[in-house]
Structures are given as structure tokens and as C-alpha cells.
Amino acid sequence: MIIDSNAFSKDRILSVLKATEELNTLKDVDAILDQILFESRKIANADAGSIFLIKDNQLTFSYVHNDTLFSADKTNADLYMDFTIPIDTSSIVGYVASSGQALHIEHAYQIDPTKPYQFNPAYDKKSGYHTQSIYTLPLKDFDGLVVGVMQLINARTEQGAVIPFSNADQMLVPLFAGNASIAIERGKMNRELILRMVKMAELKDPTETGSHVQRVAGYTVEIYTRLAHNRGIDIKKIRKNKDLIRLASMLHDVGKVGITDLILKKPGKLTDEEYDIMKWHTVYGAQLFLHTTSRLDQMARDIALNHHERWGGGGYPGKIEEIQSRTVQIGASKSGEEIPLEARITALADVYDALSSKRSYKDPWPEEKILKIIEQDTGTHFDPEVSKAFFEIHDVILAIRQKYKNTEELDQEERIK
Ligand code: C2E
Ligand code: SIN
Ligand code: SIN
Ligand code: SIN
Ligand code: FE
Ligand code: FE
């Protein structure tokens, strides 16, 4: 084996270690997958890549980057593609998952026909992309069990010409990916923990399902990402915030656990008195995150408390002196930038999801009608900057909605992908 000594320079190894350290600061599984792919592609200078995680004995498509087709830091609907591949030797990713061994292919379209696996050209055909070199490796947990597969596509020279993956790439990427699997497990645990909290609320309010909160979180993250890009915010900061916003926005309605079933499950329209009681779910939610100081708790508190405030004023619960006191004094409603940005985004995401879903008190609305309402209520209910970002990524919104379709018969933990 010929090893290019420059490939193992101290700098390259240090950069792998540094990447691992960064991974340990991320909490949510999506942010962790994003970072793993980003760092692995950087190590090998790969143009594209994807990650599949094992779920119910199948490889579930979970993340994709492609510099040629779309920027990794921008929103794109392909992230929400929803498909699985069987764990058998007929596909490349299946072969790697079955064997537990990495596989390097120099030419996707020239695989020896005696091999059990062949390249599936479906995505190339659909997107116009040209896959050439492929490096596929298993992601393993502490016990050596395969939890997923990462596929890097089209290694490039500095000038951008596509080349095979070097021997150095094939040693450094697994070095990094070894730690990555542990981060993935941690991220899945965090997500499950939060969904379990949501499930408590769901026992009381059947509309707060795992798929509802994952949709609201998906909309919120993608609107935030576009808005932050529009503002020219630093990409590193956007990544960190995305991670927190996804988890925190899932918890926007956990305060509903404090509301009586008689109101939550009422089949018809609420009376004014009942609606006044309902409004307390914002305060109850914020109280759950009161005594901690982590950024995640702070953001969860901001979103729970403020997601029913309105940009133009008139929302609830309004300015509150001391949310920990039993006799909360509700004051004048907040408006504009008094409402934290994350709450302004969750507000739009929540209403979009409420209107596009069936509720005990209403049927889903047609998309056109929803978009019209959002447009009409921009400036009064919704922050114009948030609405603008929402309309700019409407295709992504629809892809998220499709991925997390309401599937009441499915336990929400089944939807973690
Ligand atoms: P939700 O069902 O998740 O609705 C979230 C928000 O979406 C609502 O906040 C409201 O801003 C918007 N929204 C939902 N349905 C409609 C609608 O038919 N028309 C319009 N224009 N907007 C809609 P809101 O009003 O503060 O309600 C908070 C929560 O209170 C709701 O969460 C739901 O759990 C409950 N709720 C509100 N109204 C009723 C009702 O008439 N009957 C019952 N059973 N529950 C209600
Ligand atoms: C894919 O469909 O992108 C993966 C196919 C393969 O690895 O064979
Ligand atoms: C209500 O007054 O019952 C809530 C109306 C709404 O759904 O916005
Ligand atoms: C922020 O970016 O979080 C503060 C500014 C704003 O609320 O728009
Ligand atoms: Fe709410
Ligand atoms: Fe909600």
C-alpha cells in the first residue's frame, strides 16, 4: 500500500480530533448527522454523501449532502426524502451493513458484474448528478454493532476533478466515524427523551403527537435557517442554534399536561372561559424549564411561554412579572422584538401545522387557504421576516409535512429517523 506521507500530517490528524470534539457539543441527532457528514466530507474532500441508519432491520435514509446539487448549509427538500433499503448484499449500502466492512468503488458505473451488489443509478437519473467514486463505511456502536452506514461520493482534487478515495482518506474517515457512532447514539437518546416528555402531554391531548411536534420542529428549524442566511449570520452559529431550536420547539406545548382533559379533549369549540384556561399552557410549559440555566432550557422556556404572542400585539400570555409564582399576573401582551425570535418562528410553524392537520374541532384546510391566511396575518400575527423565510422555503415545508404524515397507528418513537 502506498501511503502519501503528507496525508498523515499532524495537521490532518489534529483536525480529525478537533472535529470529534465539536461533535460532542451537539445534542440532537439531526445536527449530529449533519456534522458527521460535513466533517467526513471535509477530510476526504468528497463532493457528496449520505447517511443511512438501521431502523426495524432496514437501512433508513437519514441525511444527505451534495455540493454540486445544493449547498449543505441551505435548506433543501432532498433532506426529507423518505425511503429504506433492505440489509442484503444487493445494494452497496446493504452490502456494507451486512458485512460490517468498508467498501471503496472507483467507478460506480463499472462495477464487476460478478459482485453481488450493483450501483443503483436512480438518484443520478432523477437529479442529473454523476456518481463516480464511492467510499461506503459502517457506523458501529461501542459493542461493534452496526448502527448505520455512511456513504461518501466523488472525492475531488483541489481543482475539483473527481478521483478515487485515497488510502489516507480510507484510514482517517473511519477514525473519525468511530467516535461519530457514539454521538449518534447520544443524539437518538436525547430525541427519545424529549419525545417521551411529549408523549406525556399526548396522553392528555391527542393532537400533540410525535409527528405533530416533529413537523413543527422541522418547520421551525428550516424557517430559522433561511432567515439566518438572509441575515448573513455565521454558519457555525446557525448550526449550533438549529440544534437547540429543533429540540426546544418540540416542547412548545408540553404545558398542556397542566390543562384538564375536559377542555383539551372537547370535541367542539371552546367557550371564552375554557379558552382562558387553555391559555395557561404557555405559562405551565415555561415553569417546567424554570430552574435550569442551560441554553436548551432557556430556549424551551422562551418558546413555551411566547409561542402564542403576536407580532402586532394581542397575543397571550403577555408580560409576566414572576412566572414561578402561583398567582401569575398577566400583563399587557408583548409585540415585535419583545417576543424572542425562536418563539416568533414557532408561532408560524404551529399555526401552519394546526391548520393543515385534522383537529377534534376542525378539518384540515386546503394549502391555498392556509397560505392566504398566513399572508393576511403577516404583520399582525406573524413577523414579516419570518413569513418571508417561510414562503421562500415552501417546497421544504411540504417535504417535511410528507415525511411526518400523521400516522396515528404508529408509536411516535417509530418516526425518529
Ligand atoms: P392547536 O390546535 O395546536 O392550535 C394552535 C394555533 O393554531 C391556535 O392557537 C390558533 O392560533 C391556530 N389555529 C388552530 N385552529 C385554527 C382555526 O380553525 N382557525 C384559525 N384562524 N386559527 C387556528 P390558539 O387559538 O391559541 O389555541 C391554542 C390551543 O387551544 C390549540 O392548539 C388547541 O389545543 C386549543 N383550542 C383552541 N381553540 C379550540 C377549540 O375551539 N376547541 C378545542 N377543543 N380546542 C381548542
Ligand atoms: C442510494 O440509493 O443512494 C444508495 C444505493 C446504493 O448504495 O446502492
Ligand atoms: C377560540 O376562541 O376558541 C380559539 C379560536 C381559534 O381557533 O383561533
Ligand atoms: C435574535 O436574533 O435573536 C434577536 C433579534 C430578533 O429578535 O430579531
Ligand atoms: Fe400552544
Ligand atoms: Fe401545538
Coordinates of C-alpha atoms and ligand atoms in Angstrom, one line a residue, residues 208 252-253 256 278 281-282 304 307-308 316 350, ligand 5:
E208 CA -49.9 16.7 20.4
H252 CA -43.7 24.2 22.8
D253 CA -46.9 22.7 24.1
K256 CA -50.8 21.2 28.0
M278 CA -56.3 26.9 27.8
H281 CA -50.5 26.0 28.9
T282 CA -47.9 28.6 27.9
A304 CA -43.3 27.6 25.5
H307 CA -45.4 30.9 21.0
H308 CA -48.9 32.5 21.2
Y316 CA -51.1 35.7 25.2
D350 CA -47.5 25.8 15.0
Ligands
FE5 FE -49.7 26.2 22.2

